mmCIF file of C-alpha atoms in Angstrom:
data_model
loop_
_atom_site.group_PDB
_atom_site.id
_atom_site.type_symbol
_atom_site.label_atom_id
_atom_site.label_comp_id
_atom_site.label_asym_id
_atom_site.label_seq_id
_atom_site.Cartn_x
_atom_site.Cartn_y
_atom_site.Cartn_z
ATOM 1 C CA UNK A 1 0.000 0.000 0.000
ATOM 2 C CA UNK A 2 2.027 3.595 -0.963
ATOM 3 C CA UNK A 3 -1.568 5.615 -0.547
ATOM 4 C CA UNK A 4 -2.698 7.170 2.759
ATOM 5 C CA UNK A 5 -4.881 5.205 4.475
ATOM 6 C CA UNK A 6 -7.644 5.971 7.133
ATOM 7 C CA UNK A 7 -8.818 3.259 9.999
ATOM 8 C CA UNK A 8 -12.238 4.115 11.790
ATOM 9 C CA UNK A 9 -13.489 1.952 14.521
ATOM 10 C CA UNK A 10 -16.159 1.724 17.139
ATOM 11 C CA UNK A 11 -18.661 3.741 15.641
ATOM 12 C CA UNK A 12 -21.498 2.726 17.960
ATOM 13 C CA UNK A 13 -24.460 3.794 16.419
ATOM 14 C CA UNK A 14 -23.172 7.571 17.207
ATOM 15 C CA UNK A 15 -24.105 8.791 13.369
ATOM 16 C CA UNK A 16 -23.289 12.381 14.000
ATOM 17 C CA UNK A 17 -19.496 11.175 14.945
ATOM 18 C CA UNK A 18 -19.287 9.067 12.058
ATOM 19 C CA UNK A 19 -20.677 11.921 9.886
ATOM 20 C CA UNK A 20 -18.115 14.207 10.960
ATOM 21 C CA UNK A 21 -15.135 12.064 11.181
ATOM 22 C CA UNK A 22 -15.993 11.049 7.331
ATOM 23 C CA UNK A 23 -16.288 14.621 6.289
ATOM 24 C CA UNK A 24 -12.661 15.093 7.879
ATOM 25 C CA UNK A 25 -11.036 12.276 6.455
ATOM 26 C CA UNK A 26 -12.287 13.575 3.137
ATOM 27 C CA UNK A 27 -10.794 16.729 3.752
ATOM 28 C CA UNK A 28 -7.323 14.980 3.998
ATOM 29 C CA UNK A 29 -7.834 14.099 0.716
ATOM 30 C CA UNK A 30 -7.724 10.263 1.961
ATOM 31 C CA UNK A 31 -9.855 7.888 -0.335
ATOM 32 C CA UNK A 32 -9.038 4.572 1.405
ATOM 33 C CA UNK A 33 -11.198 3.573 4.680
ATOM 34 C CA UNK A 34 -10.797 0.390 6.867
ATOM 35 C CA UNK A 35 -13.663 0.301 9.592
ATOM 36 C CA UNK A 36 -12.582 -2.230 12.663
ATOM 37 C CA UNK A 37 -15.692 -3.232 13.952
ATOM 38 C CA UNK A 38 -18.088 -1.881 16.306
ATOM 39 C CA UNK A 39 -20.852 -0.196 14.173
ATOM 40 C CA UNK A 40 -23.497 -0.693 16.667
ATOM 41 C CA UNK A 41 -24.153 -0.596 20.116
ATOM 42 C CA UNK A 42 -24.515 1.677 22.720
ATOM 43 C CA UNK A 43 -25.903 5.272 20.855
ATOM 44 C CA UNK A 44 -29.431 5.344 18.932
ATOM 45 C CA UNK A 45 -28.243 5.740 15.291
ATOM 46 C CA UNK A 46 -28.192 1.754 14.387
ATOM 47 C CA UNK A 47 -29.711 2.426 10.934
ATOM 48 C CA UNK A 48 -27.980 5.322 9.652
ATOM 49 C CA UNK A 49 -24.545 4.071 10.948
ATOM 50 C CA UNK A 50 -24.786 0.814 9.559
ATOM 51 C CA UNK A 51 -26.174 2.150 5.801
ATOM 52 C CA UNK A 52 -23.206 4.651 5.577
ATOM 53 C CA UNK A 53 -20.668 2.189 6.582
ATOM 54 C CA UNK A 54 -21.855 -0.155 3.639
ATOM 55 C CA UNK A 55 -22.192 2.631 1.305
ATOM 56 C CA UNK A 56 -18.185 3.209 2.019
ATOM 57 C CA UNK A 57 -17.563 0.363 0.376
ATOM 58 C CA UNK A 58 -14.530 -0.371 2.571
ATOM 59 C CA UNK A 59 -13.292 -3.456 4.121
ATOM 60 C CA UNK A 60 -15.248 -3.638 7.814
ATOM 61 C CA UNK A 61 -14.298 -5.805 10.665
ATOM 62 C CA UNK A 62 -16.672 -7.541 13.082
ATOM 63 C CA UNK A 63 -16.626 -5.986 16.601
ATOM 64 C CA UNK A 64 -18.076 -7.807 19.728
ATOM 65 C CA UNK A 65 -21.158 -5.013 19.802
ATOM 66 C CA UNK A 66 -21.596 -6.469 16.422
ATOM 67 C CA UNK A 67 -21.628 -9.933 16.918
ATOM 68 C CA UNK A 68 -23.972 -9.543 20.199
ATOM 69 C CA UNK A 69 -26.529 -7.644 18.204
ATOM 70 C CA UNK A 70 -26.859 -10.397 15.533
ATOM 71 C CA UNK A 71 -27.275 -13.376 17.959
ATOM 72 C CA UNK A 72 -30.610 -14.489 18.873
ATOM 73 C CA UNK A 73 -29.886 -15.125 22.455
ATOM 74 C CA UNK A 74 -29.705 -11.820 25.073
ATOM 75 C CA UNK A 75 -26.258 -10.416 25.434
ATOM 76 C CA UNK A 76 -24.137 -12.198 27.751
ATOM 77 C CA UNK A 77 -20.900 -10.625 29.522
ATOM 78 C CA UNK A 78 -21.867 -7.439 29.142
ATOM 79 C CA UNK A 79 -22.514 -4.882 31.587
ATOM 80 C CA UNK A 80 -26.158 -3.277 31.779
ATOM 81 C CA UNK A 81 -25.230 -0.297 29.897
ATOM 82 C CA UNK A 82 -23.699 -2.021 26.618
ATOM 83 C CA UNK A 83 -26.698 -4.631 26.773
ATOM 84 C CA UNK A 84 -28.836 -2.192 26.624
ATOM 85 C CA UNK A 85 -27.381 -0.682 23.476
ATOM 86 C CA UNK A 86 -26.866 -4.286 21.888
ATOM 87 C CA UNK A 87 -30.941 -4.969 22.789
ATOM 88 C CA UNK A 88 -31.704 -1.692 21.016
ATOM 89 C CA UNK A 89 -29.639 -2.251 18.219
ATOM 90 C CA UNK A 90 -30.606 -5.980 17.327
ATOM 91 C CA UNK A 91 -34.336 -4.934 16.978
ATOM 92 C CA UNK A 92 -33.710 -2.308 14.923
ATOM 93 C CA UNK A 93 -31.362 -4.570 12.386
ATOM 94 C CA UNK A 94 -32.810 -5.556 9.062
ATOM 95 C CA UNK A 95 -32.630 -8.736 8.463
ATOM 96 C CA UNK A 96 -29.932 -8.025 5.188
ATOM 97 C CA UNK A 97 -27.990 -5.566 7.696
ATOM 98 C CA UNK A 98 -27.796 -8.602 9.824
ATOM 99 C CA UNK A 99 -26.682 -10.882 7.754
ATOM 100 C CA UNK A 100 -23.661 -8.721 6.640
ATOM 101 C CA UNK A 101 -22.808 -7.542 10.420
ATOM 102 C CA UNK A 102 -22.715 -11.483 10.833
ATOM 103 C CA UNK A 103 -20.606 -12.402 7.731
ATOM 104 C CA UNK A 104 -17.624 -9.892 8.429
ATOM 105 C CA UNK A 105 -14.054 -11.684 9.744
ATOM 106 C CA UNK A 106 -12.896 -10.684 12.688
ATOM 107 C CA UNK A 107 -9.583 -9.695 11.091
ATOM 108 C CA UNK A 108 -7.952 -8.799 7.747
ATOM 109 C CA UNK A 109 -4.558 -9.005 5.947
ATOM 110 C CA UNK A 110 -4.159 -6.102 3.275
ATOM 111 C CA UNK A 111 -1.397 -5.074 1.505
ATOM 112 C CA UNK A 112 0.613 -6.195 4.452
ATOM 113 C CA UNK A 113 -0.854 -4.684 7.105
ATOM 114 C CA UNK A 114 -3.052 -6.363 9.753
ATOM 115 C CA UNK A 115 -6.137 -5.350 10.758
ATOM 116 C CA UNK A 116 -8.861 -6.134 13.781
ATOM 117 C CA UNK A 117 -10.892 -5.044 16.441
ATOM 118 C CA UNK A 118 -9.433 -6.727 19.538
ATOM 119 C CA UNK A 119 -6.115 -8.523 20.522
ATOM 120 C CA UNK A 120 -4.966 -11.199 17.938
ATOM 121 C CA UNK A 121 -4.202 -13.281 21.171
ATOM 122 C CA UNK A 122 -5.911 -17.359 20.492
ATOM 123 C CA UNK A 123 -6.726 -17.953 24.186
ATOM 124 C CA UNK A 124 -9.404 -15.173 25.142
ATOM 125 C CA UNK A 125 -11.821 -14.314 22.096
ATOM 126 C CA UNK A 126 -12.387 -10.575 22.144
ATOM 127 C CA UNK A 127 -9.088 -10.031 24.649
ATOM 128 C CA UNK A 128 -8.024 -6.148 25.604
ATOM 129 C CA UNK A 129 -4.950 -4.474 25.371
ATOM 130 C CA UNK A 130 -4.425 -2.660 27.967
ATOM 131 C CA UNK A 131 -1.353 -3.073 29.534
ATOM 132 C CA UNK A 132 2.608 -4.709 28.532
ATOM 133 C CA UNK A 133 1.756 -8.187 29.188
ATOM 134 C CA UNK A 134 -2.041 -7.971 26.532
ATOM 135 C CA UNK A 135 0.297 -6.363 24.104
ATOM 136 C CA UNK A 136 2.682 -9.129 24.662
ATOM 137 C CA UNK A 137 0.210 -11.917 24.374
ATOM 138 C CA UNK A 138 -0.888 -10.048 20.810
ATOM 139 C CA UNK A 139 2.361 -9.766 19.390
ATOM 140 C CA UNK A 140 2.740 -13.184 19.599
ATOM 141 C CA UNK A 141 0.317 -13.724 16.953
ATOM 142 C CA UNK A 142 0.806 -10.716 14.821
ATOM 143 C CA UNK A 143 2.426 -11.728 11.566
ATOM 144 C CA UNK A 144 3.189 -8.466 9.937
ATOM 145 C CA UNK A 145 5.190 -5.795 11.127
ATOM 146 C CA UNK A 146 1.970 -3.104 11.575
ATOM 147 C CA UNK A 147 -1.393 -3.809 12.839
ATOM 148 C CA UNK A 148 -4.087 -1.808 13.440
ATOM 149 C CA UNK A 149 -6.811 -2.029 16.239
ATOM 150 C CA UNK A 150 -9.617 -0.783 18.576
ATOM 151 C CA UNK A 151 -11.878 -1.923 20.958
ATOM 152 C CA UNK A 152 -10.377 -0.482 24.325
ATOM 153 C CA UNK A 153 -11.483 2.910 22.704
ATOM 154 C CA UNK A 154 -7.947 4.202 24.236
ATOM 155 C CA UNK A 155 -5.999 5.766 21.138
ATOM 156 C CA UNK A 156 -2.420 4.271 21.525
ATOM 157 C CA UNK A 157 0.818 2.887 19.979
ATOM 158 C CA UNK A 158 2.596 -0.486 21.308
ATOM 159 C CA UNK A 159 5.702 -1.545 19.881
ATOM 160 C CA UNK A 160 7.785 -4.487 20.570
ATOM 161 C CA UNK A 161 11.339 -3.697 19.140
ATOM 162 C CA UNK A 162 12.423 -7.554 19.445
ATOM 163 C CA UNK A 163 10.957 -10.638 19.131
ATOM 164 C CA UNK A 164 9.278 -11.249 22.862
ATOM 165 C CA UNK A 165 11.603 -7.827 23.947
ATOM 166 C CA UNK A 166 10.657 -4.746 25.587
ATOM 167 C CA UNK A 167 7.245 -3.692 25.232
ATOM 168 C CA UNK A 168 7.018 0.429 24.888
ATOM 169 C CA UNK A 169 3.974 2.256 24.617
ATOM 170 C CA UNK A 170 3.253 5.629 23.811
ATOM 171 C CA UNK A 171 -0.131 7.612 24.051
ATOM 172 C CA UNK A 172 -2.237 8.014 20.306
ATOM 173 C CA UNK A 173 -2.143 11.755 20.141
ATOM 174 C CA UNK A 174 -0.679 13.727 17.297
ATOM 175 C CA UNK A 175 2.037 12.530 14.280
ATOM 176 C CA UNK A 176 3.783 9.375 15.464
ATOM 177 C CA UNK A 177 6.937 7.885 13.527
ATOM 178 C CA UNK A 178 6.683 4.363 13.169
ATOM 179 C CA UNK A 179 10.114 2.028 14.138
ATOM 180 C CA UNK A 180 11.573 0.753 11.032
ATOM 181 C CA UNK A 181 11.941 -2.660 12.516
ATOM 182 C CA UNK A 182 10.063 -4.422 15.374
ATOM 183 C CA UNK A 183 6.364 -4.835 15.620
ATOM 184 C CA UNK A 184 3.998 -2.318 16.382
ATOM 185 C CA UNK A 185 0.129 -2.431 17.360
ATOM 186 C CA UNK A 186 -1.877 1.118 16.479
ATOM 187 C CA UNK A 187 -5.191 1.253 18.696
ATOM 188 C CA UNK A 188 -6.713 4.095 16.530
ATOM 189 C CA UNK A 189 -9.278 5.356 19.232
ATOM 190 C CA UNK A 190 -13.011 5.117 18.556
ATOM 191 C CA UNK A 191 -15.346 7.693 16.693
ATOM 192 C CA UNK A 192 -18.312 7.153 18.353
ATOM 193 C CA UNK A 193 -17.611 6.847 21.976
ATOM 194 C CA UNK A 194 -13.666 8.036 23.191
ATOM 195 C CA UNK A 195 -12.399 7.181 26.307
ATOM 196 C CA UNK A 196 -9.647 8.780 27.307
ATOM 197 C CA UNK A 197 -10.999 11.988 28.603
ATOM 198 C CA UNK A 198 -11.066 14.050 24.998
ATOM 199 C CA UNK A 199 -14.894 13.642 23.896
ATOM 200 C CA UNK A 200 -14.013 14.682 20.105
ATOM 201 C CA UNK A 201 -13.829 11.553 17.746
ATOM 202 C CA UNK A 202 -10.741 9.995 17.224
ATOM 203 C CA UNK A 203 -9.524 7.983 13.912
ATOM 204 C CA UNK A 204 -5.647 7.673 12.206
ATOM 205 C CA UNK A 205 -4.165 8.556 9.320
ATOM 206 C CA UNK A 206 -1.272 6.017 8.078
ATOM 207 C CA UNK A 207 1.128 7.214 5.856
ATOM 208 C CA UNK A 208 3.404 4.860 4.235
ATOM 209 C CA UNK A 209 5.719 7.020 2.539
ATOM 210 C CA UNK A 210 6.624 8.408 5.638
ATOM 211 C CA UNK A 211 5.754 5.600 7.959
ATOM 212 C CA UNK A 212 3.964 7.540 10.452
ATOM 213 C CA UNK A 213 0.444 7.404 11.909
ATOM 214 C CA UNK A 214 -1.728 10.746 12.660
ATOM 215 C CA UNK A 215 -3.717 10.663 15.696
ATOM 216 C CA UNK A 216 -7.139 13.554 14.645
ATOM 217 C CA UNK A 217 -9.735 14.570 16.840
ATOM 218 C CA UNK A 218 -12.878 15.601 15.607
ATOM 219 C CA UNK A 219 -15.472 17.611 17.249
ATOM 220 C CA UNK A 220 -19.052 16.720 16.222
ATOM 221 C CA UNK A 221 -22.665 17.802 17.473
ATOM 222 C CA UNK A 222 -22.200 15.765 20.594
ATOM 223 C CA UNK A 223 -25.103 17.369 22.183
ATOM 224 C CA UNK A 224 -27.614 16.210 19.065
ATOM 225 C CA UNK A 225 -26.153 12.586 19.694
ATOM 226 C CA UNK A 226 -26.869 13.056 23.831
ATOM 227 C CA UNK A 227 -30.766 14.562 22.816
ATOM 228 C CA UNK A 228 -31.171 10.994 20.508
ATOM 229 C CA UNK A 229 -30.172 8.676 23.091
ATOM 230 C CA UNK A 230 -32.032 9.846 25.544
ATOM 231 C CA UNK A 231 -35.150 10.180 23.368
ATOM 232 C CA UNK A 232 -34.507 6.689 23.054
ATOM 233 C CA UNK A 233 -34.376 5.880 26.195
ATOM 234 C CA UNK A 234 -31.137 4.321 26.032
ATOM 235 C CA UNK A 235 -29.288 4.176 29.448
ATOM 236 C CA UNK A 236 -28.469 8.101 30.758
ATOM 237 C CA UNK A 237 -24.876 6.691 31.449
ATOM 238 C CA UNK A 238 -24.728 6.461 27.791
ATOM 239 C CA UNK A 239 -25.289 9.765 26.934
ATOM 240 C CA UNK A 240 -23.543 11.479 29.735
ATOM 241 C CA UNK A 241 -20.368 9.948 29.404
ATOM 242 C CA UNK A 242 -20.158 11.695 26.024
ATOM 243 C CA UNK A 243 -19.863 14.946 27.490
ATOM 244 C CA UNK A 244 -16.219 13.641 29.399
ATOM 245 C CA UNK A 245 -14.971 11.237 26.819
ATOM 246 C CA UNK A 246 -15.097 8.678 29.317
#
């Protein structure tokens, strides 16, 4: 791949995020897209989201949200909150939206990059990275020397700079030069519900001509997104914790 590239993930039904992250990537004059996963869930947008991520056209990941909403059983580990938004969003599914939501891997190989929504680690399905020892257990599986991720809606960069070596991390915020050798794990943030105390969307921008990764925060009409949810009556958790990026 010698074209910038743009990787979205967990979207969760928050249209006006998705909207306005779209309409920035555009701006960057980026025409390649990779969604990881996590369309649905949580906000009240189910429908739009999930028609404007299939319009893109893009290769799209399965996320855990995702896979909940098309089951026919209730949600299971989940907390109140997120079953609540999984609940909402399976009844609202079209029966063709399911089956694609359903039919997406869980991760991708392109152009030698490596893409997917949670850790690549074999012995928990739907692991987290969030510390040295989950990144460890992920590199041990990753196959290429980049991979790209979400899920722990933390924007972050791990890199392991020797086989089973030191494990550095850095936060996701900004222009970030990628090692020339090692492996390194992206966790490109979420668009639809951030977590790490900013409350504008967050996607990357990889550039492989320079081999760097660019960390943008968008600002969208949070407070439309807060009025839906609530009009909904989707948890008030949910639409608070918009306000904090938490």
């Amino acid at each position: 791949m010698n074209t910038p590239l743009a990787v979205i993930s967990d979207i969760h039904s928050n249209f006006e995020a998705l909207t306005a992250v779209l309409e920035d990537v555009r701006s960057q004059g980026v025409e390649n897209i990779v969604c990881l996963g996590d369309t649905v869930g949580y906000a009240s947008g189910v429908r739009s989201c999930v028609r404007t991520v299939r319009a893109l056209g893009c290769p799209v990941l399965l996320g855990n949200h995702d896979e909940a909403a098309c089951q026919s059983r209730p949600p299971e580990d989940f907390n109140d909150t997120a079953a609540a938004g999984i609940i909402f969003a399976a009844a609202r599914l079209t029966e063709a939206n399911r089956s694609w939501l359903s039919s997406l891997p869980k991760t991708l190989e392109i152009s030698g990059l490596t893409f997917t929504h949670a850790s690549l680690e074999k012995d928990y399905e739907w692991a987290y990275i969030l510390g040295a020892d989950d990144a460890r257990m992920h590199f041990e599986e990753q196959r290429t020397p980049i991979a790209f991720c979400g899920h722990t809606h933390y924007p972050m960069v791990w890199i392991e700079e020797s086989p089973m070596g030191r494990i550095r991390q850095r936060l996701g915020e900004g222009i970030v030069s990628l090692p020339p050798s090692g492996k390194v794990l992206v966790n490109v943030g979420a668009v639809g519900q951030p977590r790490d105390g900013d409350p504008r969307s967050c996607y990357v921008i990889y550039r492989p001509e320079t081999n760097t990764v660019e960390f943008r925060r968008v600002s969208y009409d949070l407070q439309q997104t807060r009025k839906k949810i609530l009009r909904a009556k989707l948890p008030r958790f949910t639409a608070n914790r918009l306000l904090k990026g938490q």
